Amino acid sequence: MSRPIPKLAGVCGWPIHHSLSPLLHSYWLKEMKVAGAYVAFAVNPKNAVEAFRSLKRTSISGVNVTLPLKSAAFSAADLATEEAQKLGVANCLYKSRGQLVAHNTDLEGFAAPLIAKLGAARVQNVSVLVIGAGGASRAVLGALLSLGVPEICLINRTDEKAEDLAGQVNVPSLYALPWEQRQEAVGRADLIINASAAGMSGKPDLDISLENGRSGALVYDLIYTPRVTSLMKQAKAHDMDTLGGLEMLIAQARPSFKLFFGQTPPMDLNPTHMLFEALESGRR
Ligand code: NAP
């Protein structure tokens, strides 16, 4: 019996040494006994479009793309999926019939843990507060709108960015409030999402108190270093439920793995523990 030819995929970024993706995909490859490898590629933003286009001339199945290359990946592709078009950036490039396709798995990655936690029906009845107006916030808003969330309030440290983003999306269920009114916004939300960079290890904590938050509300923090952010600690202290960012990281990787290696990692093959250990020990 001939052995299958190993498939190669990876993650591109600049810098890229901190990425957890090689550990995550390598875990699934090993556990699922798939012949393949997944590695990190440092790609200089100056040559990124050219580097991505050259993928078509290689045997690499596809790549994930992280900061600051997501726009370049979108521009380099011949085609874009609906998800990538919605966000105007790609976190995944793969080849189909000789063409380079831009895709974005962040929408699915954000939504899957949320639905698993609340259920799709409940998500359609929650009032949501989204904090942050960068790239992650765009994916969060796109996913929430697809899920049919009835009300989304957007706030950002720099008010203009929240106003601009809400204006670009332009749907009646989404509105921006000034940062000054963040405490009032907390009091009205059933679901609070931190899509800002505040609270990451080495960065200041989010300047928001959950004291007047609704008991039983869910706080979803996209940050995964540290594992339990100060916002999540506050939530627990005020009788609120929590969801951390590692779930999203894993959920956005699952569909990429399927595109690169042809199989979806089963849900019971859970890399959370292994990733936490890697984060704690500084191993990548
Ligand atoms: P980004 O485009 O650089 O945007 C950063 C956002 O954070 C901006 O809205 C910025 O506000 C806000 N911010 C930064 N420092 C702040 C502070 N001290 N207080 C309040 N707001 C602050 O970054 P991004 O790509 O959207 O990523 C945001 C976060 O999401 C990152 O921490 C990232 O790790 C996380 N993320 C997680 C996943 C996952 O899979 N779990 C996926 C994507 C992103 P200003 O406009 O005022 O600067």
Short mmCIF file of C-alpha atoms and ligand atoms in Angstrom, two decimals:
data_model
loop_
_atom_site.label_atom_id
_atom_site.label_comp_id
_atom_site.label_asym_id
_atom_site.label_seq_id
_atom_site.Cartn_x
_atom_site.Cartn_y
_atom_site.Cartn_z
CA MET A 1 0.00 0.00 0.00
CA SER A 2 1.46 3.42 -0.95
CA ARG A 3 1.77 5.97 1.83
CA PRO A 4 -0.20 9.26 1.41
CA ILE A 5 1.91 12.28 0.45
CA PRO A 6 2.13 14.54 3.53
CA LYS A 7 0.35 17.86 3.14
CA LEU A 8 2.00 21.11 4.22
CA ALA A 9 0.25 24.18 5.64
CA GLY A 10 1.19 26.97 8.01
CA VAL A 11 0.58 30.38 9.49
CA CYS A 12 2.03 33.63 8.11
CA GLY A 13 2.63 36.74 10.17
CA TRP A 14 5.25 39.36 11.04
CA PRO A 15 6.34 38.62 13.74
CA ILE A 16 5.08 35.05 14.02
CA HIS A 17 7.16 33.33 16.73
CA HIS A 18 4.40 33.88 19.34
CA SER A 19 1.68 32.07 17.33
CA LEU A 20 -0.09 29.13 18.96
CA SER A 21 -1.37 27.85 15.59
CA PRO A 22 1.54 25.44 14.86
CA LEU A 23 1.02 23.76 18.26
CA LEU A 24 -2.72 23.57 17.73
CA HIS A 25 -2.66 22.11 14.20
CA SER A 26 0.24 19.78 15.02
CA TYR A 27 -1.80 18.42 17.94
CA TRP A 28 -4.71 17.57 15.62
CA LEU A 29 -2.37 16.11 12.95
CA LYS A 30 -0.79 13.81 15.52
CA GLU A 31 -3.99 12.78 17.31
CA MET A 32 -5.87 12.20 14.03
CA LYS A 33 -2.88 10.43 12.44
CA VAL A 34 -3.02 12.71 9.41
CA ALA A 35 0.13 12.78 7.25
CA GLY A 36 1.11 16.44 7.21
CA ALA A 37 2.92 19.33 8.83
CA TYR A 38 1.95 22.84 9.92
CA VAL A 39 4.65 25.45 10.47
CA ALA A 40 5.12 29.18 11.01
CA PHE A 41 6.25 31.37 8.09
CA ALA A 42 7.62 34.85 8.77
CA VAL A 43 6.42 36.98 5.83
CA ASN A 44 7.64 40.55 5.51
CA PRO A 45 4.62 42.84 4.91
CA LYS A 46 6.60 44.56 2.10
CA ASN A 47 6.57 41.36 0.01
CA ALA A 48 3.41 39.76 1.37
CA VAL A 49 1.17 39.99 -1.72
CA GLU A 50 3.91 38.50 -3.90
CA ALA A 51 4.64 35.78 -1.31
CA PHE A 52 0.95 34.82 -1.11
CA ARG A 53 0.56 34.73 -4.91
CA SER A 54 3.56 32.41 -5.13
CA LEU A 55 1.66 29.82 -3.06
CA LYS A 56 0.03 28.70 -6.31
CA ARG A 57 3.46 27.58 -7.55
CA THR A 58 4.14 25.46 -4.45
CA SER A 59 2.73 22.26 -2.99
CA ILE A 60 1.61 24.10 0.17
CA SER A 61 -2.12 23.37 0.71
CA GLY A 62 -2.89 26.73 2.28
CA VAL A 63 -2.00 29.13 5.05
CA ASN A 64 -3.56 30.97 7.93
CA VAL A 65 -2.75 34.65 8.03
CA THR A 66 -2.41 36.83 11.07
CA LEU A 67 -1.50 40.47 11.80
CA PRO A 68 -0.47 42.56 9.96
CA LEU A 69 -1.01 40.59 6.74
CA LYS A 70 -4.77 40.01 6.60
CA SER A 71 -5.46 42.79 4.05
CA ALA A 72 -2.54 41.72 1.85
CA ALA A 73 -3.86 38.15 1.87
CA PHE A 74 -7.27 39.38 0.75
CA SER A 75 -5.73 41.43 -2.10
CA ALA A 76 -3.46 38.60 -3.25
CA ALA A 77 -6.29 36.10 -3.82
CA ASP A 78 -8.05 35.36 -7.13
CA LEU A 79 -11.36 34.76 -5.35
CA ALA A 80 -12.88 35.60 -1.97
CA THR A 81 -15.52 33.64 -0.07
CA GLU A 82 -18.60 35.44 1.26
CA GLU A 83 -17.08 35.52 4.76
CA ALA A 84 -13.86 37.17 3.52
CA GLN A 85 -15.84 39.65 1.42
CA LYS A 86 -17.96 40.58 4.44
CA LEU A 87 -14.86 41.54 6.44
CA GLY A 88 -12.63 42.72 3.57
CA VAL A 89 -9.71 40.77 5.10
CA ALA A 90 -8.60 37.13 5.04
CA ASN A 91 -7.23 34.96 7.85
CA CYS A 92 -6.99 31.94 5.58
CA LEU A 93 -5.76 31.32 2.01
CA TYR A 94 -6.27 28.03 0.23
CA LYS A 95 -6.12 26.70 -3.31
CA SER A 96 -9.07 25.51 -5.31
CA ARG A 97 -8.85 24.44 -8.98
CA GLY A 98 -5.59 26.30 -9.41
CA GLN A 99 -6.92 29.52 -7.90
CA LEU A 100 -5.97 31.18 -4.65
CA VAL A 101 -9.04 31.70 -2.44
CA ALA A 102 -9.30 34.21 0.44
CA HIS A 103 -11.46 33.05 3.33
CA ASN A 104 -12.14 34.21 6.87
CA THR A 105 -12.87 31.76 9.69
CA ASP A 106 -13.07 34.43 12.43
CA LEU A 107 -16.86 34.77 12.05
CA GLU A 108 -17.35 31.05 12.63
CA GLY A 109 -14.61 31.03 15.27
CA PHE A 110 -16.33 33.73 17.29
CA ALA A 111 -19.87 32.36 16.86
CA ALA A 112 -19.33 28.65 17.56
CA PRO A 113 -18.37 28.96 21.29
CA LEU A 114 -21.11 31.56 21.81
CA ILE A 115 -23.81 29.29 20.37
CA ALA A 116 -22.42 26.34 22.34
CA LYS A 117 -22.70 28.42 25.52
CA LEU A 118 -26.05 30.20 25.04
CA GLY A 119 -27.85 28.29 22.29
CA ALA A 120 -28.85 29.88 18.96
CA ALA A 121 -32.37 30.81 20.15
CA ARG A 122 -31.13 32.75 23.20
CA VAL A 123 -28.55 34.62 21.09
CA GLN A 124 -31.47 36.06 19.11
CA ASN A 125 -32.88 37.63 22.26
CA VAL A 126 -29.87 39.27 23.86
CA SER A 127 -28.89 42.88 24.08
CA VAL A 128 -25.15 43.04 23.31
CA LEU A 129 -22.36 45.43 24.22
CA VAL A 130 -19.25 45.20 22.01
CA ILE A 131 -16.08 46.92 23.26
CA GLY A 132 -13.45 47.77 20.64
CA ALA A 133 -13.53 48.89 17.02
CA GLY A 134 -10.54 47.15 15.39
CA GLY A 135 -10.27 44.06 13.20
CA ALA A 136 -11.64 41.64 15.82
CA SER A 137 -14.65 43.87 16.42
CA ARG A 138 -15.54 43.73 12.70
CA ALA A 139 -15.63 39.93 12.84
CA VAL A 140 -17.69 40.03 16.05
CA LEU A 141 -20.23 42.44 14.54
CA GLY A 142 -20.46 40.40 11.32
CA ALA A 143 -21.10 37.21 13.28
CA LEU A 144 -23.63 38.81 15.65
CA LEU A 145 -25.60 40.26 12.73
CA SER A 146 -25.61 36.89 10.93
CA LEU A 147 -26.91 35.28 14.12
CA GLY A 148 -29.81 37.75 14.23
CA VAL A 149 -28.93 39.55 17.47
CA PRO A 150 -31.60 42.25 17.98
CA GLU A 151 -29.52 45.03 19.59
CA ILE A 152 -25.80 45.81 19.52
CA CYS A 153 -24.20 48.77 21.27
CA LEU A 154 -20.63 49.52 20.18
CA ILE A 155 -18.16 51.48 22.28
CA ASN A 156 -14.47 52.21 21.79
CA ARG A 157 -11.83 54.18 23.66
CA THR A 158 -11.55 56.42 20.58
CA ASP A 159 -15.18 57.37 19.95
CA GLU A 160 -14.72 58.27 16.26
CA LYS A 161 -13.65 54.72 15.40
CA ALA A 162 -16.81 53.24 16.93
CA GLU A 163 -18.94 55.81 15.10
CA ASP A 164 -17.15 55.11 11.80
CA LEU A 165 -17.51 51.36 12.15
CA ALA A 166 -21.21 51.55 13.08
CA GLY A 167 -21.70 53.94 10.12
CA GLN A 168 -19.99 51.54 7.71
CA VAL A 169 -22.07 48.56 8.85
CA ASN A 170 -25.17 50.76 8.78
CA VAL A 171 -27.94 48.54 10.16
CA PRO A 172 -30.65 49.80 12.57
CA SER A 173 -29.84 47.22 15.27
CA LEU A 174 -26.27 48.57 15.67
CA TYR A 175 -25.43 51.92 17.28
CA ALA A 176 -22.34 53.52 18.79
CA LEU A 177 -22.26 55.21 22.21
CA PRO A 178 -19.52 57.49 23.54
CA TRP A 179 -16.83 55.86 25.72
CA GLU A 180 -17.97 58.21 28.51
CA GLN A 181 -21.26 56.30 28.67
CA ARG A 182 -19.66 52.86 29.02
CA GLN A 183 -21.03 52.19 32.52
CA GLU A 184 -24.63 52.85 31.42
CA ALA A 185 -24.03 50.52 28.46
CA VAL A 186 -22.78 47.75 30.80
CA GLY A 187 -25.99 47.98 32.85
CA ARG A 188 -28.17 47.35 29.77
CA ALA A 189 -26.30 44.35 28.31
CA ASP A 190 -27.05 40.61 28.52
CA LEU A 191 -23.85 39.84 26.63
CA ILE A 192 -20.65 41.90 26.98
CA ILE A 193 -17.87 41.22 24.46
CA ASN A 194 -14.36 42.53 24.88
CA ALA A 195 -12.97 42.79 21.34
CA SER A 196 -10.37 45.37 22.40
CA ALA A 197 -6.72 44.68 23.15
CA ALA A 198 -7.10 45.97 26.74
CA GLY A 199 -6.47 43.30 29.38
CA MET A 200 -3.88 41.37 27.37
CA SER A 201 -0.77 40.36 29.31
CA GLY A 202 1.58 43.34 29.32
CA LYS A 203 -1.19 45.85 28.45
CA PRO A 204 -3.38 47.94 30.76
CA ASP A 205 -6.66 46.44 31.97
CA LEU A 206 -9.92 47.58 30.45
CA ASP A 207 -11.13 50.68 32.27
CA ILE A 208 -14.66 49.34 32.75
CA SER A 209 -16.42 48.23 35.93
CA LEU A 210 -18.97 45.42 35.86
CA GLU A 211 -20.44 46.51 39.20
CA ASN A 212 -23.73 47.57 37.64
CA GLY A 213 -23.81 44.63 35.19
CA ARG A 214 -26.83 42.36 34.95
CA SER A 215 -26.59 39.25 37.08
CA GLY A 216 -26.46 36.19 34.80
CA ALA A 217 -25.10 38.20 31.85
CA LEU A 218 -22.32 36.57 29.82
CA VAL A 219 -18.90 38.22 29.49
CA TYR A 220 -17.01 36.95 26.39
CA ASP A 221 -13.40 38.14 26.39
CA LEU A 222 -11.56 37.49 23.11
CA ILE A 223 -8.21 37.75 24.89
CA TYR A 224 -6.55 34.44 25.76
CA THR A 225 -3.36 35.59 27.47
CA PRO A 226 -3.95 35.58 30.39
CA ARG A 227 -6.37 32.66 30.47
CA VAL A 228 -8.62 34.48 32.97
CA THR A 229 -8.55 38.22 32.30
CA SER A 230 -9.28 40.85 34.92
CA LEU A 231 -12.61 41.47 33.16
CA MET A 232 -13.52 37.78 33.56
CA LYS A 233 -12.51 37.93 37.24
CA GLN A 234 -14.81 40.93 37.71
CA ALA A 235 -17.61 39.06 35.94
CA LYS A 236 -17.30 36.07 38.26
CA ALA A 237 -17.32 38.35 41.30
CA HIS A 238 -20.60 39.90 40.09
CA ASP A 239 -22.46 36.66 39.38
CA MET A 240 -21.92 36.77 35.64
CA ASP A 241 -20.94 33.92 33.34
CA THR A 242 -17.69 33.96 31.29
CA LEU A 243 -16.20 32.73 28.04
CA GLY A 244 -12.50 33.15 27.20
CA GLY A 245 -10.68 33.77 23.92
CA LEU A 246 -9.01 30.38 23.60
CA GLU A 247 -12.33 28.82 22.58
CA MET A 248 -12.48 31.26 19.65
CA LEU A 249 -8.88 30.55 18.69
CA ILE A 250 -9.63 26.82 18.53
CA ALA A 251 -12.98 27.29 16.75
CA GLN A 252 -11.45 29.45 14.00
CA ALA A 253 -8.66 26.90 13.47
CA ARG A 254 -11.00 23.91 13.03
CA PRO A 255 -12.41 24.93 9.58
CA SER A 256 -8.89 25.91 8.40
CA PHE A 257 -7.63 22.45 9.29
CA LYS A 258 -10.41 20.93 7.18
CA LEU A 259 -9.47 23.16 4.21
CA PHE A 260 -5.76 22.28 4.46
CA PHE A 261 -5.86 18.62 5.46
CA GLY A 262 -9.31 17.45 4.32
CA GLN A 263 -10.74 16.39 7.69
CA THR A 264 -12.53 18.28 10.47
CA PRO A 265 -11.03 17.75 13.94
CA PRO A 266 -13.66 16.06 16.10
CA MET A 267 -15.09 18.18 18.93
CA ASP A 268 -13.95 15.67 21.55
CA LEU A 269 -10.34 16.18 20.48
CA ASN A 270 -9.90 19.24 22.65
CA PRO A 271 -6.52 21.02 22.65
CA THR A 272 -7.50 23.54 25.36
CA HIS A 273 -5.49 21.92 28.13
CA MET A 274 -2.39 21.51 25.96
CA LEU A 275 -2.60 25.16 24.85
CA PHE A 276 -2.98 26.43 28.41
CA GLU A 277 0.07 24.46 29.45
CA ALA A 278 2.02 25.92 26.52
CA LEU A 279 0.93 29.43 27.47
CA GLU A 280 1.82 28.93 31.13
CA SER A 281 5.24 27.50 30.37
CA GLY A 282 6.01 29.97 27.56
CA ARG A 283 6.49 26.99 25.17
CA ARG A 284 5.39 27.53 21.53
P1 NAP B 1 -6.74 46.12 16.67
O1 NAP B 1 -7.33 46.12 15.30
O2 NAP B 1 -5.37 46.63 16.88
O3 NAP B 1 -7.74 46.96 17.63
C1 NAP B 1 -7.43 47.16 18.96
C2 NAP B 1 -8.66 47.71 19.69
O4 NAP B 1 -8.38 47.70 21.09
C3 NAP B 1 -9.00 49.16 19.31
O5 NAP B 1 -10.41 49.28 19.31
C4 NAP B 1 -8.37 49.95 20.46
O6 NAP B 1 -9.01 51.18 20.75
C5 NAP B 1 -8.64 49.01 21.62
N1 NAP B 1 -7.73 49.24 22.75
C6 NAP B 1 -6.39 49.05 22.79
N2 NAP B 1 -5.92 49.36 24.02
C7 NAP B 1 -6.99 49.76 24.76
C8 NAP B 1 -7.17 50.20 26.10
N3 NAP B 1 -6.13 50.29 26.95
N4 NAP B 1 -8.41 50.50 26.52
C9 NAP B 1 -9.47 50.40 25.70
N5 NAP B 1 -9.38 49.99 24.41
C10 NAP B 1 -8.16 49.68 23.95
O7 NAP B 1 -6.74 44.65 17.28
P2 NAP B 1 -7.74 43.45 16.93
O8 NAP B 1 -7.18 42.65 15.84
O9 NAP B 1 -9.10 44.02 16.80
O10 NAP B 1 -7.63 42.54 18.24
C11 NAP B 1 -8.20 42.96 19.48
C12 NAP B 1 -8.01 41.86 20.51
O11 NAP B 1 -8.74 40.70 20.15
C13 NAP B 1 -6.55 41.43 20.68
O12 NAP B 1 -6.27 41.41 22.04
C14 NAP B 1 -6.50 40.02 20.14
O13 NAP B 1 -5.62 39.19 20.88
C15 NAP B 1 -7.94 39.55 20.32
N6 NAP B 1 -8.31 38.55 19.30
C16 NAP B 1 -8.54 37.28 19.72
C17 NAP B 1 -8.89 36.31 18.79
C18 NAP B 1 -9.14 34.90 19.25
O14 NAP B 1 -9.11 33.98 18.42
N7 NAP B 1 -9.41 34.69 20.51
C19 NAP B 1 -9.01 36.64 17.42
C20 NAP B 1 -8.77 37.96 17.03
C21 NAP B 1 -8.42 38.91 17.99
P3 NAP B 1 -8.53 52.54 20.03
O15 NAP B 1 -9.27 52.60 18.73
O16 NAP B 1 -8.93 53.60 20.99
O17 NAP B 1 -7.05 52.46 19.86
#
